[in-house]
Coordinates of C-alpha atoms in Angstrom, one line a residue:
Chain A
X9 CA -59.3 -102.8 -33.6
X10 CA -58.3 -101.7 -37.3
X11 CA -54.9 -103.9 -37.5
X12 CA -57.0 -106.7 -36.9
X13 CA -59.4 -105.5 -39.3
X14 CA -56.8 -105.4 -41.6
X15 CA -55.3 -108.5 -41.0
X16 CA -58.9 -110.3 -41.3
X17 CA -59.4 -109.3 -44.7
X18 CA -62.1 -106.8 -45.9
X19 CA -65.0 -105.7 -44.1
X20 CA -68.7 -106.1 -44.6
X21 CA -72.0 -106.0 -43.2
X22 CA -73.8 -108.8 -41.3
X23 CA -77.7 -107.8 -40.8
X24 CA -76.2 -104.3 -38.3
X25 CA -72.9 -105.9 -37.1
X26 CA -69.6 -105.5 -39.4
X27 CA -67.5 -108.8 -39.8
X28 CA -65.4 -109.9 -42.4
X29 CA -66.3 -111.4 -45.3
X30 CA -65.4 -114.7 -45.1
X31 CA -67.2 -114.2 -41.2
X32 CA -70.4 -113.0 -43.2
X33 CA -69.9 -115.8 -45.2
X34 CA -70.0 -118.3 -42.9
X35 CA -72.8 -116.9 -40.4
X36 CA -75.3 -116.3 -43.3
X37 CA -74.5 -120.4 -44.0
X38 CA -75.7 -121.0 -40.5
X39 CA -78.7 -119.1 -40.7
X40 CA -79.9 -121.3 -43.6
X41 CA -78.9 -124.2 -42.3
X42 CA -80.8 -123.3 -39.0
X43 CA -84.0 -121.8 -41.0
X44 CA -84.1 -124.6 -43.8
X45 CA -86.7 -127.1 -42.1
X46 CA -89.5 -123.8 -41.2
X47 CA -88.8 -121.9 -44.2
X48 CA -91.6 -122.0 -46.1
X49 CA -93.4 -121.6 -42.5
X50 CA -91.9 -118.5 -41.5
X51 CA -92.6 -116.8 -44.8
X52 CA -96.2 -117.3 -44.3
X53 CA -97.1 -116.4 -40.9
X54 CA -94.0 -113.2 -41.6
X55 CA -95.5 -112.1 -44.9
X56 CA -99.5 -112.7 -44.0
X57 CA -98.8 -115.4 -47.5
X58 CA -98.1 -112.6 -49.6
X59 CA -95.1 -114.1 -50.2
X60 CA -96.5 -116.0 -52.5
X61 CA -98.8 -113.2 -54.6
X62 CA -95.1 -111.8 -54.8
X63 CA -93.3 -114.7 -56.5
X64 CA -96.3 -115.2 -58.7
X65 CA -96.2 -111.6 -60.0
X66 CA -92.5 -112.8 -60.7
X67 CA -93.1 -115.5 -63.4
X68 CA -96.1 -113.6 -64.7
X69 CA -93.2 -111.1 -65.7
X70 CA -91.4 -113.2 -66.8
X71 CA -94.1 -114.5 -68.9
X72 CA -92.3 -117.8 -69.9
X73 CA -92.8 -119.5 -73.1
X74 CA -92.2 -123.6 -73.6
X75 CA -88.9 -124.3 -74.3
X76 CA -87.3 -121.6 -72.1
X77 CA -84.1 -122.8 -70.3
X78 CA -84.8 -121.0 -66.4
X79 CA -81.7 -121.0 -63.9
X80 CA -83.3 -120.1 -60.3
X81 CA -80.6 -118.9 -58.4
X82 CA -80.8 -119.1 -54.6
X83 CA -83.6 -121.0 -55.6
X84 CA -83.8 -123.4 -52.7
X85 CA -86.6 -124.4 -51.5
X86 CA -88.4 -124.6 -54.6
X87 CA -91.0 -121.5 -55.3
X88 CA -89.8 -119.9 -58.5
X89 CA -88.9 -123.1 -59.7
X90 CA -92.5 -124.5 -59.3
X91 CA -94.1 -121.6 -60.6
X92 CA -92.3 -121.8 -63.4
X93 CA -93.4 -125.4 -64.5
X94 CA -96.9 -124.4 -63.7
X95 CA -97.1 -121.6 -65.7
X96 CA -95.1 -123.4 -68.7
X97 CA -97.1 -126.7 -68.5
X98 CA -101.0 -124.4 -68.9
X99 CA -99.1 -122.2 -71.7
X100 CA -98.2 -125.6 -73.3
X101 CA -101.6 -127.0 -72.8
X102 CA -103.2 -124.3 -74.2
X103 CA -100.9 -124.3 -77.9
X104 CA -101.9 -128.2 -77.9
X105 CA -105.7 -127.7 -77.3
X106 CA -105.0 -124.8 -80.5
X107 CA -103.6 -127.1 -82.7
X108 CA -106.0 -129.7 -82.0
X109 CA -109.2 -127.4 -83.1
X110 CA -106.7 -126.3 -86.0
X111 CA -106.6 -130.3 -87.3
X112 CA -110.1 -130.9 -87.0
X113 CA -109.4 -133.2 -90.3
X114 CA -107.4 -135.9 -88.7
X115 CA -108.2 -139.4 -88.0
X116 CA -109.0 -140.9 -85.2
X117 CA -104.8 -142.5 -85.4
X118 CA -103.6 -139.4 -85.9
X119 CA -105.2 -138.0 -83.4
X120 CA -104.3 -140.7 -80.3
X121 CA -101.1 -140.5 -81.6
X122 CA -100.4 -136.7 -81.3
X123 CA -101.7 -137.2 -77.7
X124 CA -98.9 -139.7 -77.3
X125 CA -96.2 -137.2 -78.3
X126 CA -97.6 -134.5 -76.5
X127 CA -98.0 -136.3 -73.3
X128 CA -94.8 -137.2 -73.2
X129 CA -93.8 -133.2 -73.7
X130 CA -95.9 -131.4 -71.5
X131 CA -93.6 -128.9 -70.8
X132 CA -92.6 -128.6 -74.2
X133 CA -88.9 -128.8 -73.3
X134 CA -88.7 -126.1 -70.6
X135 CA -86.4 -126.6 -67.8
X136 CA -85.2 -125.1 -64.6
X137 CA -81.9 -125.3 -62.5
X138 CA -82.3 -124.9 -59.4
X139 CA -79.2 -123.5 -57.2
X140 CA -78.7 -123.2 -54.5
X141 CA -75.8 -122.9 -51.8
X142 CA -77.4 -124.4 -49.2
X143 CA -77.3 -128.1 -49.1
X144 CA -80.1 -127.8 -46.6
X145 CA -82.4 -125.4 -48.6
X146 CA -82.0 -127.7 -52.2
X147 CA -82.4 -131.3 -49.8
X148 CA -86.0 -129.4 -48.6
X149 CA -86.7 -128.0 -51.9
X150 CA -86.1 -131.4 -52.8
X151 CA -88.6 -133.4 -50.4
X152 CA -91.2 -130.4 -51.2
X153 CA -90.6 -131.4 -55.2
X154 CA -91.4 -135.3 -54.3
X155 CA -94.4 -134.5 -52.3
X156 CA -96.3 -131.9 -54.7
X157 CA -95.4 -134.5 -57.4
X158 CA -92.7 -132.3 -59.4
X159 CA -90.6 -134.7 -61.3
X160 CA -89.4 -133.6 -64.8
X161 CA -88.0 -130.6 -66.2
X162 CA -86.2 -129.9 -62.7
X163 CA -82.2 -130.0 -62.1
X164 CA -80.8 -129.1 -58.5
X165 CA -77.0 -127.4 -58.3
X166 CA -75.1 -126.9 -55.2
X167 CA -73.7 -123.6 -56.4
X168 CA -72.2 -120.1 -55.7
X169 CA -74.1 -117.1 -57.0
X170 CA -70.7 -115.1 -57.1
X171 CA -69.1 -118.1 -59.1
X172 CA -71.4 -120.1 -60.9
X173 CA -70.6 -123.4 -62.1
X174 CA -72.3 -123.3 -65.7
X175 CA -71.2 -122.0 -69.2
X176 CA -71.8 -118.4 -70.7
X177 CA -74.6 -117.9 -72.6
X178 CA -76.5 -120.9 -71.5
X179 CA -79.7 -119.5 -70.3
X180 CA -82.9 -117.8 -71.0
X181 CA -84.0 -116.3 -67.7
X182 CA -81.9 -115.8 -64.6
X183 CA -83.8 -115.2 -62.0
X184 CA -83.1 -114.4 -57.8
X185 CA -85.9 -114.0 -55.5
X186 CA -85.1 -112.7 -51.7
X187 CA -81.8 -114.2 -52.5
X188 CA -79.1 -111.3 -53.0
X189 CA -79.5 -109.7 -50.0
X190 CA -77.9 -112.3 -48.4
X191 CA -74.8 -112.9 -51.1
X192 CA -72.0 -110.9 -50.1
X193 CA -70.1 -109.5 -53.0
X194 CA -73.9 -108.7 -54.7
X195 CA -71.5 -107.0 -57.9
X196 CA -69.8 -110.3 -58.6
X197 CA -73.5 -112.5 -58.5
X198 CA -74.6 -109.6 -61.3
X199 CA -71.8 -110.2 -63.1
X200 CA -71.8 -113.9 -63.4
X201 CA -75.4 -113.2 -64.3
X202 CA -75.0 -111.6 -67.2
X203 CA -72.2 -114.3 -68.3
X204 CA -74.5 -117.6 -68.0
X205 CA -77.3 -115.8 -69.7
X206 CA -77.7 -116.4 -73.9
X207 CA -77.6 -112.5 -75.6
X208 CA -81.2 -111.4 -75.8
X209 CA -81.6 -113.8 -72.1
X210 CA -83.4 -111.6 -69.1
X211 CA -82.4 -111.1 -65.5
X212 CA -85.2 -111.2 -62.9
X213 CA -84.8 -110.0 -59.3
X214 CA -87.4 -110.2 -56.7
X215 CA -86.0 -108.4 -53.6
X216 CA -87.0 -106.2 -50.5
X217 CA -86.6 -103.1 -51.2
X218 CA -87.1 -99.4 -49.4
X219 CA -90.4 -98.4 -48.5
X220 CA -90.6 -94.3 -49.9
X221 CA -94.0 -94.0 -47.8
X222 CA -92.8 -92.5 -44.5
X223 CA -96.3 -93.9 -42.5
X224 CA -95.7 -97.5 -44.1
X225 CA -92.5 -97.2 -43.3
X226 CA -93.0 -96.5 -40.3
X227 CA -95.8 -99.4 -39.4
X228 CA -92.8 -101.5 -41.5
X229 CA -90.3 -101.0 -39.2
X230 CA -92.3 -101.7 -36.3
X231 CA -93.8 -105.1 -37.6
X232 CA -90.5 -106.1 -39.0
X233 CA -88.4 -105.3 -35.8
X234 CA -90.9 -105.8 -33.1
X235 CA -93.1 -108.7 -34.3
X236 CA -90.8 -111.0 -36.8
X237 CA -88.1 -111.9 -34.3
X238 CA -90.8 -112.9 -32.0
X239 CA -92.4 -115.3 -34.7
X240 CA -89.5 -116.4 -35.5
X241 CA -88.9 -117.6 -31.9
X242 CA -92.1 -118.8 -31.6
X243 CA -92.5 -120.7 -34.6
X244 CA -88.9 -121.5 -35.6
X245 CA -86.8 -121.2 -32.0
X246 CA -84.5 -119.2 -33.8
X247 CA -85.0 -115.2 -33.3
X248 CA -81.4 -114.7 -34.1
X249 CA -81.8 -116.2 -37.8
X250 CA -84.6 -113.8 -37.9
X251 CA -83.4 -110.7 -36.7
X252 CA -80.6 -111.3 -39.0
X253 CA -83.4 -110.9 -41.6
X254 CA -85.0 -107.4 -40.7
X255 CA -81.8 -106.3 -40.6
X256 CA -80.3 -107.7 -43.9
X257 CA -83.3 -106.0 -45.9
X258 CA -82.7 -102.3 -44.7
X259 CA -78.9 -102.8 -45.3
X260 CA -79.9 -103.8 -49.3
X261 CA -79.2 -100.9 -51.6
X262 CA -82.7 -99.0 -53.0
X263 CA -84.3 -99.2 -56.1
X264 CA -82.6 -96.7 -57.5
X265 CA -79.4 -98.0 -56.5
X266 CA -79.5 -102.1 -57.7
X267 CA -80.7 -100.3 -60.7
X268 CA -77.4 -98.9 -61.4
X269 CA -75.5 -101.2 -60.0
X270 CA -77.6 -104.0 -62.4
X271 CA -76.6 -101.5 -65.1
X272 CA -73.3 -101.5 -64.6
X273 CA -72.7 -105.5 -64.7
X274 CA -74.1 -104.8 -68.5
X275 CA -77.4 -105.4 -68.6
X276 CA -79.5 -102.7 -70.8
X277 CA -83.3 -101.6 -70.5
X278 CA -83.2 -101.7 -66.8
X279 CA -85.7 -101.2 -64.8
X280 CA -87.8 -101.9 -61.6
X281 CA -91.5 -102.5 -60.6
X282 CA -92.7 -101.8 -56.1
X283 CA -94.7 -104.0 -55.2
X284 CA -96.8 -102.7 -52.1
X285 CA -95.4 -99.6 -51.8
X286 CA -92.0 -100.1 -52.1
X287 CA -91.8 -103.6 -49.7
X288 CA -90.7 -105.7 -52.6
X289 CA -89.3 -104.4 -55.8
X290 CA -89.0 -106.7 -59.3
X291 CA -85.8 -105.5 -60.9
X292 CA -85.0 -106.6 -64.6
X293 CA -82.4 -106.3 -67.3
X294 CA -81.6 -107.4 -70.8
X295 CA -78.4 -108.8 -71.7
X296 CA -77.8 -107.7 -75.7
Chain B
X29 CA -71.5 -98.6 -38.4
X30 CA -71.5 -96.9 -35.0
X31 CA -74.8 -95.2 -36.2
X32 CA -76.7 -98.5 -37.7
X33 CA -75.4 -100.2 -33.9
X34 CA -76.7 -97.7 -31.6
X35 CA -80.3 -97.8 -34.2
X36 CA -80.0 -102.0 -33.7
X37 CA -79.4 -100.6 -30.0
X38 CA -82.4 -97.7 -30.1
X39 CA -85.0 -101.1 -31.4
X40 CA -84.0 -103.1 -28.9
X41 CA -85.1 -100.6 -26.1
X42 CA -81.4 -99.7 -25.6
X43 CA -80.1 -102.2 -24.3
X44 CA -76.6 -104.0 -24.6
X45 CA -76.9 -108.0 -23.7
X46 CA -75.9 -108.7 -20.1
X47 CA -75.0 -112.2 -20.0
X48 CA -73.7 -114.9 -22.6
X49 CA -77.6 -116.1 -24.6
X50 CA -79.3 -112.3 -23.2
X51 CA -81.6 -111.2 -26.1
X52 CA -82.6 -107.5 -25.0
X53 CA -86.1 -107.5 -25.9
X54 CA -88.2 -104.5 -25.6
X55 CA -91.5 -104.5 -23.4
X56 CA -93.6 -104.6 -26.8
X57 CA -91.7 -107.7 -27.7
X58 CA -91.9 -109.6 -24.5
X59 CA -95.4 -108.8 -24.5
X60 CA -95.9 -111.1 -27.8
X61 CA -93.1 -113.6 -27.0
X62 CA -95.7 -114.0 -24.0
X63 CA -98.7 -114.6 -25.5
X64 CA -96.7 -116.0 -28.9
X65 CA -95.2 -118.6 -26.3
X66 CA -98.0 -119.4 -23.9
X67 CA -100.1 -120.2 -27.1
X68 CA -97.5 -122.7 -28.5
X69 CA -96.9 -124.6 -25.5
X70 CA -100.9 -124.8 -25.5
X71 CA -101.2 -126.1 -28.6
X72 CA -97.7 -128.6 -28.3
X73 CA -97.3 -129.0 -24.4
X74 CA -93.7 -130.5 -25.2
X75 CA -92.3 -127.7 -26.6
X76 CA -90.0 -127.1 -23.7
X77 CA -88.5 -124.0 -25.4
X78 CA -91.7 -121.9 -25.2
X79 CA -92.7 -123.1 -21.8
X80 CA -88.9 -121.4 -21.0
X81 CA -89.4 -118.6 -22.6
X82 CA -93.0 -118.0 -21.2
X83 CA -91.3 -118.3 -17.4
X84 CA -89.4 -115.6 -18.8
X85 CA -91.1 -113.0 -20.3
X86 CA -93.8 -113.0 -17.3
X87 CA -91.5 -113.1 -14.7
X88 CA -91.0 -109.9 -13.9
X89 CA -92.5 -110.0 -10.4
X90 CA -92.0 -113.3 -9.3
X91 CA -88.2 -113.4 -9.9
X92 CA -86.9 -110.0 -7.9
X93 CA -89.1 -111.9 -4.9
X94 CA -87.5 -115.4 -5.6
X95 CA -84.2 -113.4 -5.3
X96 CA -85.0 -111.4 -2.3
X97 CA -86.0 -114.7 -0.5
X98 CA -82.8 -116.3 -1.5
X99 CA -80.6 -113.1 -0.6
X100 CA -82.7 -112.9 3.4
X101 CA -81.5 -116.5 3.9
X102 CA -78.3 -117.7 4.9
X103 CA -78.3 -120.7 3.0
X104 CA -80.2 -119.2 -0.3
X105 CA -77.8 -116.0 -0.1
X106 CA -74.4 -118.6 -0.5
X107 CA -75.7 -120.3 -3.3
X108 CA -76.4 -116.6 -4.9
X109 CA -73.2 -115.7 -4.1
X110 CA -71.1 -119.7 -5.1
X111 CA -73.9 -119.6 -8.3
X112 CA -73.7 -123.9 -8.7
X113 CA -75.0 -125.2 -11.2
X114 CA -76.5 -129.0 -11.7
X115 CA -74.7 -130.5 -14.8
X116 CA -73.8 -133.8 -15.8
X117 CA -70.4 -132.4 -15.8
X118 CA -70.6 -131.6 -12.6
X119 CA -72.1 -134.3 -10.7
X120 CA -70.3 -137.2 -9.7
X121 CA -72.8 -139.9 -11.4
X122 CA -70.8 -143.0 -9.9
X123 CA -70.4 -141.2 -6.3
X124 CA -74.1 -140.9 -6.1
X125 CA -74.8 -143.7 -7.0
X126 CA -73.2 -145.3 -4.6
X127 CA -75.0 -143.8 -2.0
X128 CA -77.2 -145.5 0.7
X129 CA -80.5 -146.1 0.1
X130 CA -82.8 -143.0 0.6
X131 CA -80.5 -141.2 0.3
X132 CA -81.3 -138.0 -2.1
X133 CA -78.0 -138.5 -4.2
X134 CA -79.1 -142.1 -4.4
X135 CA -82.9 -141.1 -5.7
X136 CA -82.2 -137.7 -7.3
X137 CA -79.7 -140.4 -10.0
X138 CA -82.3 -143.2 -9.2
X139 CA -85.1 -140.8 -10.6
X140 CA -82.6 -139.4 -13.5
X141 CA -82.3 -143.2 -14.9
X142 CA -86.0 -144.3 -14.4
X143 CA -87.3 -141.5 -16.3
X144 CA -84.4 -140.9 -18.8
X145 CA -83.9 -137.9 -18.7
X146 CA -81.0 -135.5 -18.0
X147 CA -79.8 -131.8 -16.1
X148 CA -79.0 -131.2 -19.3
X149 CA -81.9 -130.6 -21.3
X150 CA -82.7 -127.2 -19.5
X151 CA -82.5 -124.2 -21.4
X152 CA -80.5 -121.7 -20.6
X153 CA -82.3 -117.7 -20.2
X154 CA -82.6 -115.3 -23.3
X155 CA -84.8 -112.5 -22.2
X156 CA -84.3 -111.6 -18.4
X157 CA -82.9 -108.7 -18.0
X158 CA -81.0 -109.0 -15.3
X159 CA -78.3 -111.2 -14.8
X160 CA -78.9 -112.2 -10.9
X161 CA -82.4 -112.7 -12.2
X162 CA -81.4 -114.9 -14.8
X163 CA -79.7 -117.2 -12.7
X164 CA -82.4 -117.5 -10.1
X165 CA -84.3 -118.7 -13.2
X166 CA -81.8 -121.0 -13.9
X167 CA -81.5 -122.6 -10.9
X168 CA -85.3 -123.1 -10.1
X169 CA -84.6 -125.0 -13.7
X170 CA -82.2 -126.9 -12.6
X171 CA -83.9 -128.0 -9.3
X172 CA -86.5 -129.0 -11.3
X173 CA -86.0 -132.3 -10.9
X174 CA -85.1 -132.7 -7.5
X175 CA -88.4 -131.6 -6.9
X176 CA -89.9 -134.4 -8.8
X177 CA -87.2 -136.7 -6.5
X178 CA -88.3 -134.9 -3.1
X179 CA -92.2 -135.3 -4.4
X180 CA -91.7 -138.5 -6.0
X181 CA -93.7 -138.1 -8.9
X182 CA -92.3 -139.2 -12.5
X183 CA -92.2 -137.7 -15.2
X184 CA -95.3 -138.3 -17.1
X185 CA -98.5 -135.7 -17.6
X186 CA -99.7 -136.3 -14.2
X187 CA -96.2 -136.2 -12.7
X188 CA -95.2 -133.0 -14.1
X189 CA -99.0 -131.2 -13.2
X190 CA -98.4 -132.0 -9.6
X191 CA -95.2 -130.6 -9.4
X192 CA -96.0 -127.4 -11.8
X193 CA -99.2 -126.8 -8.6
X194 CA -96.1 -127.2 -6.1
X195 CA -94.0 -124.7 -7.8
X196 CA -96.8 -122.7 -8.6
X197 CA -97.7 -122.1 -4.9
X198 CA -93.6 -122.1 -4.0
X199 CA -92.8 -119.7 -6.8
X200 CA -96.1 -117.3 -7.9
X201 CA -94.3 -117.7 -10.8
X202 CA -97.0 -117.4 -14.2
X203 CA -95.8 -119.9 -15.9
X204 CA -96.1 -122.2 -13.2
X205 CA -99.6 -121.3 -12.6
X206 CA -100.6 -121.2 -16.0
X207 CA -98.8 -124.5 -16.7
X208 CA -100.8 -125.7 -13.6
X209 CA -104.0 -124.3 -14.7
X210 CA -104.1 -125.7 -17.8
X211 CA -101.3 -128.6 -17.8
X212 CA -104.4 -130.9 -16.9
X213 CA -106.1 -130.8 -19.6
X214 CA -104.3 -133.4 -21.7
X215 CA -104.8 -135.8 -18.7
X216 CA -107.5 -138.7 -19.1
X217 CA -110.8 -138.5 -16.3
X218 CA -109.3 -141.3 -14.0
X219 CA -105.8 -139.7 -13.4
X220 CA -107.8 -136.0 -13.1
X221 CA -110.1 -137.7 -10.6
X222 CA -106.9 -138.8 -8.1
X223 CA -104.8 -135.7 -9.2
X224 CA -108.4 -133.5 -7.7
X225 CA -109.0 -136.1 -4.3
X226 CA -105.3 -136.8 -4.1
X227 CA -102.3 -135.6 -5.2
X228 CA -103.4 -131.9 -5.6
X229 CA -105.0 -131.1 -2.0
X230 CA -101.3 -132.8 -0.7
X231 CA -98.9 -130.8 -3.3
X232 CA -100.9 -127.1 -2.3
X233 CA -100.8 -128.5 0.9
X234 CA -96.9 -129.2 1.0
X235 CA -96.1 -126.3 -1.0
X236 CA -98.1 -123.7 1.3
X237 CA -96.2 -125.3 4.4
X238 CA -92.4 -125.9 2.8
X239 CA -90.0 -123.6 2.9
X240 CA -88.9 -121.2 -0.1
X241 CA -87.6 -124.4 -1.8
X242 CA -84.6 -122.9 -3.6
X243 CA -82.9 -121.8 -0.7
X244 CA -81.4 -125.3 -0.2
X245 CA -78.3 -125.9 -1.4
X246 CA -78.9 -129.3 -2.7
X247 CA -75.3 -130.2 -3.6
X248 CA -74.2 -130.0 0.3
X249 CA -76.9 -132.5 1.0
X250 CA -76.3 -135.8 -1.2
X251 CA -75.7 -137.6 1.9
X252 CA -79.1 -136.7 3.7
X253 CA -82.0 -139.0 3.3
X254 CA -85.1 -137.6 1.7
X255 CA -87.3 -138.2 4.0
X256 CA -85.0 -135.9 6.6
X257 CA -85.1 -133.3 4.2
X258 CA -88.5 -133.6 3.2
X259 CA -89.4 -133.1 7.0
X260 CA -86.7 -130.2 7.3
X261 CA -88.8 -128.5 3.7
X262 CA -92.2 -129.7 5.3
X263 CA -92.9 -131.1 2.2
X264 CA -95.1 -133.6 4.2
X265 CA -95.3 -137.4 2.8
X266 CA -96.6 -138.3 -0.6
X267 CA -99.7 -139.6 -0.8

């Protein structure tokens, strides 16, 4: 009983089970190895495609300008990274169009030259580093990037959110979408986020949160526990990973508690925005 | 932590796992699984895991029925007590291969090798909420290849459909009935003709005439000639 627990290490949770931290890390590793190939299909099925909107809102809120250096942690299959690239690309295009409009008296040679230069810089030096702890997820992400034609401005790094392989003060923005819930020591991940951000940098977290409306909450619970594991079994042949998923959502701290944790890590101007009545929340903070 | 565990158990209809691999499910979850697995299996008949799940979630009437048939038969009763499993590790392939042609053991091994199948690919049950019934469905899955051998049917679509019809009549499992009814969808018209005119009537007649195939302790009858076993069970010679 408790003697064994003391010997094995600090206790934590895996969904609704009680496990050691080491066991939790291993179990979560197995979950993501198992779900990686069907991750995107499952996300679409479980959320009826709405996860795409949530991710769009995150990048809209980020409103990155060309030249931004983004670190997307637990970025696995690349959803945030690709949206970031699309966004800065379109912002850049608009910049270039505006610039051309103001240079009405250029010669044809000068205009052609500026086209050439800009073509080589369609992202305006923006870059995204996708960091994930799981090799399978990174693999799926890289293949997806190839299939969708994303080549420049992306790097893929294997790393742990609790101990990032990056120097201090490096990034303009740090995002973690539907990932922090799977981190074993959230406080460490938040402190790492603070460390690697430049002064003035922004922390953005998109994550499942608590629904306060009682009726919606009951329906949400019913859907989560009755339907989602079934979807996992039918689509991916994997009930247990999706059972873990819905349990882990219930385990994650509510909006205000998480806000306090972010403040503890040193961030200022921390606030959150509920999406769909709190099914999902975006937390934001700044390093000053 | 105690509270959360109970929370989880509440969600699953207040049940605990009864055997390794058991996932307790609420009636709603079973209904959704049955519907989902039926659609998945129809869409892709090679999703054996979905066929298995369908069998488990819809077998609540047929399985106890089968179990009772086994209980009231001396050989079946022994099977329920001893719980034999058919696996590569439990089969002595060399010995079976050495048996004379026409014996159950020799023909079974021939069937496995010709069709390149293995008894180890059968899914263990997950959603059956009774430990004994879980064994019954497992036994049904493991003797499926022996059904092929006794009926002389290969593992192509046509052969599988014929065996499904036989099993549907024998076991009454909704999954077999559905498989029997929808399996032919994937067959060409020529094969459908053969199926309808020769194979089906024979399979159904044999299924009706035969005693319960789960009541045969196959592992103790490897030396028995297939023809003699067919006669004993009541399966008519294949066309």
